[in-house]
PDB file of C-alpha atoms and ligand atoms in Angstrom:
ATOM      1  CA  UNK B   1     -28.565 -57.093 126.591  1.00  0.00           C
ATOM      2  CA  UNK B   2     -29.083 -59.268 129.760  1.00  0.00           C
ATOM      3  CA  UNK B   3     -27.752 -62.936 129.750  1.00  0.00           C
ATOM      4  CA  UNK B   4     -30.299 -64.664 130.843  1.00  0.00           C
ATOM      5  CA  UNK B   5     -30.084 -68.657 131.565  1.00  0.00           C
ATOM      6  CA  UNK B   6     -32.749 -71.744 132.441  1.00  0.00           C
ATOM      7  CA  UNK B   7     -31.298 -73.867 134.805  1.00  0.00           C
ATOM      8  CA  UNK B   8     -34.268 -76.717 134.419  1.00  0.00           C
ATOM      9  CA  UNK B   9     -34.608 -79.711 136.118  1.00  0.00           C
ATOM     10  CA  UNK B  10     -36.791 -81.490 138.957  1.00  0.00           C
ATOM     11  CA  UNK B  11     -35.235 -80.246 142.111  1.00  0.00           C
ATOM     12  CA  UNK B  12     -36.671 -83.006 143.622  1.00  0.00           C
ATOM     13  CA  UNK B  13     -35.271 -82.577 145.933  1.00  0.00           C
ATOM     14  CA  UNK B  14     -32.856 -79.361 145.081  1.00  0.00           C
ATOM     15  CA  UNK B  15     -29.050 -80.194 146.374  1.00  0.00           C
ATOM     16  CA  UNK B  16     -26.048 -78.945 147.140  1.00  0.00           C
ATOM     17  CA  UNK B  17     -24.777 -80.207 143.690  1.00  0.00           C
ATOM     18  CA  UNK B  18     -27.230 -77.615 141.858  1.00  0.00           C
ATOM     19  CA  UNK B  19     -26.763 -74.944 144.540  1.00  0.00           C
ATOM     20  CA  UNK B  20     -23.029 -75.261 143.627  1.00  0.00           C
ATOM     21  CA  UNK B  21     -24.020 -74.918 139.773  1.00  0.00           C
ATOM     22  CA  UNK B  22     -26.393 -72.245 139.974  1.00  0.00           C
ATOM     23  CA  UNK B  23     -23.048 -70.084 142.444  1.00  0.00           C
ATOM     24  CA  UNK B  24     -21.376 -70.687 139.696  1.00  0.00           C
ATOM     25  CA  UNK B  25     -23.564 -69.950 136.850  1.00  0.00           C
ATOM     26  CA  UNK B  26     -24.201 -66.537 138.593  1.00  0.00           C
ATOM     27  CA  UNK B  27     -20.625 -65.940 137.482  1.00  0.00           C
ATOM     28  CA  UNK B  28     -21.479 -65.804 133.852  1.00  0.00           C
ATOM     29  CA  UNK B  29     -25.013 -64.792 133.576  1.00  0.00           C
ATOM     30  CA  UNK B  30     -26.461 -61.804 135.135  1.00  0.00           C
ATOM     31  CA  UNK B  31     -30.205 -63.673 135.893  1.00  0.00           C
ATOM     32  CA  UNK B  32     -30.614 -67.626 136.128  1.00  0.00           C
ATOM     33  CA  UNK B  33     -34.096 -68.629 136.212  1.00  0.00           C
ATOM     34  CA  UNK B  34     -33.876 -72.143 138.033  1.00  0.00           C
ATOM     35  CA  UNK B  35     -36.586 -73.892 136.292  1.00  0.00           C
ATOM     36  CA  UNK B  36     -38.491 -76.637 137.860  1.00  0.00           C
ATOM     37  CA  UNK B  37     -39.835 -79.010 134.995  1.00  0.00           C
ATOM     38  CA  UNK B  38     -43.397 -80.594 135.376  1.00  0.00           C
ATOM     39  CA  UNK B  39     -43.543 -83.889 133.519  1.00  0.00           C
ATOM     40  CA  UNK B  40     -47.004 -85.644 133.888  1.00  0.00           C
ATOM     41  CA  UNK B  41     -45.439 -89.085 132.946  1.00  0.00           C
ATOM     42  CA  UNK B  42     -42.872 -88.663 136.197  1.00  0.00           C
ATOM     43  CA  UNK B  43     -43.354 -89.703 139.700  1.00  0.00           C
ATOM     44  CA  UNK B  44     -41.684 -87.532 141.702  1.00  0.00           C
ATOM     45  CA  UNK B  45     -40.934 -87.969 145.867  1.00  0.00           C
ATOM     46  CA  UNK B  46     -42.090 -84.398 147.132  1.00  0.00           C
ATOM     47  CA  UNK B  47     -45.113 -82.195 145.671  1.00  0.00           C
ATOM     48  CA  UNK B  48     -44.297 -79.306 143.085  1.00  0.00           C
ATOM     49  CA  UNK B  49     -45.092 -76.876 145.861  1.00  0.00           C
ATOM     50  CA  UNK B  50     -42.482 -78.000 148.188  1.00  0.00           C
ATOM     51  CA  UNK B  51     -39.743 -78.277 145.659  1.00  0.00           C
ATOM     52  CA  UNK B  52     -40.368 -74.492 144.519  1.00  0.00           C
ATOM     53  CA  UNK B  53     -40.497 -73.291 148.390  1.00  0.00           C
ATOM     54  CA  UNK B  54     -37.294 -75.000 148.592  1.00  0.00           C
ATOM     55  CA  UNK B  55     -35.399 -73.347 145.762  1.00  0.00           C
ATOM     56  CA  UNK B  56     -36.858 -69.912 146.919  1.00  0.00           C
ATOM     57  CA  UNK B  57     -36.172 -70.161 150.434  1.00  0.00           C
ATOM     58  CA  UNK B  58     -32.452 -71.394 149.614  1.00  0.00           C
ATOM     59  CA  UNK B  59     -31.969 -68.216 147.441  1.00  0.00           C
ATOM     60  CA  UNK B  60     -34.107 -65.841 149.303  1.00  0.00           C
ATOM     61  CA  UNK B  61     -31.216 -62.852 148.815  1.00  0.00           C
ATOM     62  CA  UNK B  62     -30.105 -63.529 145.785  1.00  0.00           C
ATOM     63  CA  UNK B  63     -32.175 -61.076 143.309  1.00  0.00           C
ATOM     64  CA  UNK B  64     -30.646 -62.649 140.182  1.00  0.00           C
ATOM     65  CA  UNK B  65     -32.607 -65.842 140.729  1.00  0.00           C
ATOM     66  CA  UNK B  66     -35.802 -66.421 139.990  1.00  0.00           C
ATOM     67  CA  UNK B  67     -37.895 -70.047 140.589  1.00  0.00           C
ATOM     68  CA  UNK B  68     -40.365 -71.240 138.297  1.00  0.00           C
ATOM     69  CA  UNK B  69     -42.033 -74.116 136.458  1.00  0.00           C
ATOM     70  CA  UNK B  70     -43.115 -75.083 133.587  1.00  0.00           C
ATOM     71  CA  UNK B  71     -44.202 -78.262 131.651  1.00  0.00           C
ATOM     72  CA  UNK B  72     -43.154 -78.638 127.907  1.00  0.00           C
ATOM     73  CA  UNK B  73     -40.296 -78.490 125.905  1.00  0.00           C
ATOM     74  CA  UNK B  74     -37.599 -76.356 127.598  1.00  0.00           C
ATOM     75  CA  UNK B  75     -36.580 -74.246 124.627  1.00  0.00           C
ATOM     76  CA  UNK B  76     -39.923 -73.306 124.532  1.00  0.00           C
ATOM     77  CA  UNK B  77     -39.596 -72.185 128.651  1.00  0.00           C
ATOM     78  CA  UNK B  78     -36.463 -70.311 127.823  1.00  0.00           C
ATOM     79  CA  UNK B  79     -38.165 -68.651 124.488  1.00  0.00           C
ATOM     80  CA  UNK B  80     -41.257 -67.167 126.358  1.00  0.00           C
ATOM     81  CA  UNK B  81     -38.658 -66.233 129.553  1.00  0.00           C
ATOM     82  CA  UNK B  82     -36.036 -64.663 126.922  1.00  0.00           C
ATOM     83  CA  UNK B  83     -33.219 -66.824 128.075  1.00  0.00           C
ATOM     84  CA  UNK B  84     -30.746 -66.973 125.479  1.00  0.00           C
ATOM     85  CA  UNK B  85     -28.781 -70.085 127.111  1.00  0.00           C
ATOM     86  CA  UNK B  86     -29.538 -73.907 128.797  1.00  0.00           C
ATOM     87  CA  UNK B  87     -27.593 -74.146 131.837  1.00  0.00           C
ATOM     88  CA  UNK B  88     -26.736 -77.336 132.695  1.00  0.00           C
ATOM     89  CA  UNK B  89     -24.378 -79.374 135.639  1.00  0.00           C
ATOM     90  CA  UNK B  90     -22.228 -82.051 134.775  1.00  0.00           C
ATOM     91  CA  UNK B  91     -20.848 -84.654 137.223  1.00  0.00           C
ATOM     92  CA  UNK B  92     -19.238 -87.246 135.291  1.00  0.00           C
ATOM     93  CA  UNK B  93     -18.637 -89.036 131.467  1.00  0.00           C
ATOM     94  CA  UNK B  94     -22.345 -90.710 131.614  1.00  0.00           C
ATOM     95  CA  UNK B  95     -23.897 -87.319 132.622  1.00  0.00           C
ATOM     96  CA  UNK B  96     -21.626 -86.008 129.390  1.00  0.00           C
ATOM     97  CA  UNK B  97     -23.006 -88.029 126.847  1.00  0.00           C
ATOM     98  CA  UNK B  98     -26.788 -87.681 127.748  1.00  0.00           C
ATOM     99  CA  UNK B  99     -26.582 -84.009 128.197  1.00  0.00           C
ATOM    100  CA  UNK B 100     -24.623 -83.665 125.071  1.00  0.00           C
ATOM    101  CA  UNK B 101     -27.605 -85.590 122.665  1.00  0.00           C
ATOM    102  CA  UNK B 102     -30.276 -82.908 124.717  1.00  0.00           C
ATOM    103  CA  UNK B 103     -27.941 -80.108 123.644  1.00  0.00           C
ATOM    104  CA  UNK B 104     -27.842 -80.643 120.189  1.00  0.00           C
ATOM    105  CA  UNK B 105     -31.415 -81.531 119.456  1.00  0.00           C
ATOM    106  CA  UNK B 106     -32.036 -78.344 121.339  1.00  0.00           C
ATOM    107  CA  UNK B 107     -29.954 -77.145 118.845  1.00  0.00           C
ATOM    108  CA  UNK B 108     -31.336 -78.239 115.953  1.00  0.00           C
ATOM    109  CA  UNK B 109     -35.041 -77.582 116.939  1.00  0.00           C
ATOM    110  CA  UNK B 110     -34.316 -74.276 118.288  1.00  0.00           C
ATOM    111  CA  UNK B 111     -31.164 -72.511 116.867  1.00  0.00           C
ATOM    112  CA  UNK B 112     -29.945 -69.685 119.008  1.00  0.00           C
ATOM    113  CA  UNK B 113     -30.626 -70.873 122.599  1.00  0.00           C
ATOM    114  CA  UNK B 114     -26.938 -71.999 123.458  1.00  0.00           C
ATOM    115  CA  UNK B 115     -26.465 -74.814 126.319  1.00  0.00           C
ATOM    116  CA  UNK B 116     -23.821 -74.226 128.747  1.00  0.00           C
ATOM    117  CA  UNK B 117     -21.835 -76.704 131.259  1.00  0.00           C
ATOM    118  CA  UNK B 118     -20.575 -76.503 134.525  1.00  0.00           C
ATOM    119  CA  UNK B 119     -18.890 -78.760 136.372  1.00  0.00           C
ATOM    120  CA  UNK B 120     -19.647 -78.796 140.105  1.00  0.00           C
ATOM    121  CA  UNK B 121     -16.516 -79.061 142.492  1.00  0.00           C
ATOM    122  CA  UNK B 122     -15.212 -82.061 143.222  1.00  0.00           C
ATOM    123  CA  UNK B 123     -16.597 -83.113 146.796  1.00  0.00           C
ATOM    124  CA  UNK B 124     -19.795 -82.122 145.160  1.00  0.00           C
ATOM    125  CA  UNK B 125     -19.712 -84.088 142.156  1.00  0.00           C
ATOM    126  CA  UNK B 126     -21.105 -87.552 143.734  1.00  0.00           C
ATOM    127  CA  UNK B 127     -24.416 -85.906 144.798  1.00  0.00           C
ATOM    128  CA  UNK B 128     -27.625 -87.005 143.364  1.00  0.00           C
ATOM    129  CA  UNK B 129     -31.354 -86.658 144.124  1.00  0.00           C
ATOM    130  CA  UNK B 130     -31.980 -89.747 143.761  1.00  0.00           C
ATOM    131  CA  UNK B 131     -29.516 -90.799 146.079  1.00  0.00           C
ATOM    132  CA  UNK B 132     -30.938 -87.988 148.684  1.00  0.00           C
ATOM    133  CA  UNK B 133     -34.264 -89.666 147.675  1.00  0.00           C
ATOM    134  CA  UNK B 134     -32.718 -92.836 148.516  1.00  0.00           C
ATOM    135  CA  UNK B 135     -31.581 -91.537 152.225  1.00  0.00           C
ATOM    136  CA  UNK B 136     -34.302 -89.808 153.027  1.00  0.00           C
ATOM    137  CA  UNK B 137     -36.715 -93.102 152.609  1.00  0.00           C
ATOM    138  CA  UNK B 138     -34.134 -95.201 154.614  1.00  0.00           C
ATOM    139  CA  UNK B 139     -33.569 -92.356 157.180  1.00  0.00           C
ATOM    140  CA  UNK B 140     -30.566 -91.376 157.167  1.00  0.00           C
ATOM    141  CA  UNK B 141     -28.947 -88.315 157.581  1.00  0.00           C
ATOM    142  CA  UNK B 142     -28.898 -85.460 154.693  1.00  0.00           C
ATOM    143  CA  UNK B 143     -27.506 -82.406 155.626  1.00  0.00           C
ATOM    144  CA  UNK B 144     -24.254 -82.991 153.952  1.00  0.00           C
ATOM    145  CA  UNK B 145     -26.093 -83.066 151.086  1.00  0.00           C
ATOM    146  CA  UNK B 146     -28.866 -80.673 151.013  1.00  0.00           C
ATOM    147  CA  UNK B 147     -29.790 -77.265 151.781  1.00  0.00           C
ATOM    148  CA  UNK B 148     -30.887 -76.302 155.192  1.00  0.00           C
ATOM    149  CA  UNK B 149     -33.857 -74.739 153.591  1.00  0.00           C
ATOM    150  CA  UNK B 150     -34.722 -78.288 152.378  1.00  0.00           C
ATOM    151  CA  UNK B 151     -37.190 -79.546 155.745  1.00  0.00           C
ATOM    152  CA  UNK B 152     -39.415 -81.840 154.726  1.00  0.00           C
TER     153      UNK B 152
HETATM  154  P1  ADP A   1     -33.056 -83.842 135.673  1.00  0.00           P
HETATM  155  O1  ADP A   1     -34.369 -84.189 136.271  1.00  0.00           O
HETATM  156  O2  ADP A   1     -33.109 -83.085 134.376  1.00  0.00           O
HETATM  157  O3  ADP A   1     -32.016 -84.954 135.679  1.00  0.00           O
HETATM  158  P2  ADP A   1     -31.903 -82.792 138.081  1.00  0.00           P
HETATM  159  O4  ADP A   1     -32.819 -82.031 138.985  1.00  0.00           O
HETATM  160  O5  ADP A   1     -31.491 -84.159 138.513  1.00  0.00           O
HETATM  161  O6  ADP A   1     -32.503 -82.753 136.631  1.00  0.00           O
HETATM  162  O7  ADP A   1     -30.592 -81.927 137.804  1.00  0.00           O
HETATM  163  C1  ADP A   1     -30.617 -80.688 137.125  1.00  0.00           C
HETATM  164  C2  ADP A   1     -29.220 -80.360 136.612  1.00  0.00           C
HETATM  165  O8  ADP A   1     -28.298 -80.338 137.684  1.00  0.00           O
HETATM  166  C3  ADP A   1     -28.660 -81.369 135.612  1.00  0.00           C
HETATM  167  O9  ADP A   1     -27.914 -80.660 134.643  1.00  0.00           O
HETATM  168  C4  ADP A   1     -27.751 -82.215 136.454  1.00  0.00           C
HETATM  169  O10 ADP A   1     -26.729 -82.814 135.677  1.00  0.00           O
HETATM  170  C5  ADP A   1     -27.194 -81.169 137.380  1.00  0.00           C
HETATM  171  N1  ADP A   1     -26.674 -81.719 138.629  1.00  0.00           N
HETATM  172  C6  ADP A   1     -27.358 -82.355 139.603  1.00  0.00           C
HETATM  173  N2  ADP A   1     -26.538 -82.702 140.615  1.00  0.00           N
HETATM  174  C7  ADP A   1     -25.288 -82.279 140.269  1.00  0.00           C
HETATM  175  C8  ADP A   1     -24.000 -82.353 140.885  1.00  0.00           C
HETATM  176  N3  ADP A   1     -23.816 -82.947 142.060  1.00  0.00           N
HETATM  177  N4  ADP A   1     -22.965 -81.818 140.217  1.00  0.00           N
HETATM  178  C9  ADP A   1     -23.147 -81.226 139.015  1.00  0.00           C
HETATM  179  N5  ADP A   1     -24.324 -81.118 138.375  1.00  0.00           N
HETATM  180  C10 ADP A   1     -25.386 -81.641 138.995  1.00  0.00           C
END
């Protein structure tokens, strides 16, 4: 049977932190389908589009990956997509603890869809959208922290 992971999130926009985690996760699963969550309530910086085009365009040769999105509950996602695990980036204690209380009510609302963490290496560990989000309005430079497919 195929390991198949979610790797959700908002990309917005994708980093070199998550490209890192979804190299990596490519070690352990044999597809990753890089989910891009839709959640009416958020404000994001750049459209839905863009943010898929992104992803795509950064993975272009890898066939394992696939890019799509998706509003409601993830489990849900990973249920119709059969994706047996949740993979999810960590970067520090903080990121820890509020991953860890997602995992486990995954858990309990949907046994059987496991949630898996990565840590991203080291000089890659400080990156954030929201800081890129935070360069990018102040214009400064990005390119050490986001992929070249990333023009916006
Ligand atoms: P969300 O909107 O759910 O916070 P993000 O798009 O910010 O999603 O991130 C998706 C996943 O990537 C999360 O698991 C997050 O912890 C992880 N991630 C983001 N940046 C890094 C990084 N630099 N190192 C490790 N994990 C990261």
């Amino acid at each position: 049977m195929q390991r198949i992971a979610v790797f959700p999130g908002s990309f917005d926009p994708i980093t070199l932190g998550h490209v890192n985690i979804i190299r990596k996760g490519l070690l352990i699963f044999d597809k990753i389908i890089v989910g891009i969550g839709n959640n009416s309530e958020k404000k994001y910086m750049f459209p839905l589009n863009n943010r898929e085009i992104w992803i795509k365009d950064c993975f272009v040769n890898e066939p394992r990956i696939e890019v799509k999105n998706y509003s409601g509950l993830t489990v849900e996602f990973c249920r119709k997509n059969n994706a047996g695990f949740i993979l999810r980036g960590l970067r520090n204690a903080s990121d820890f603890e509020f991953e860890k209380a997602i995992s486990h009510t995954n858990n309990s609302i949907s046994p059987g869809i496991e949630t898996i963490f990565v840590l991203s290496d080291v000089e890659l560990s400080s990156i954030s959208s929201s800081i890129v989000r935070d360069i990018i309005r102040n214009g400064g430079a990005t390119s050490s922290f986001i992929p070249p497919s990333v023009n916006f």
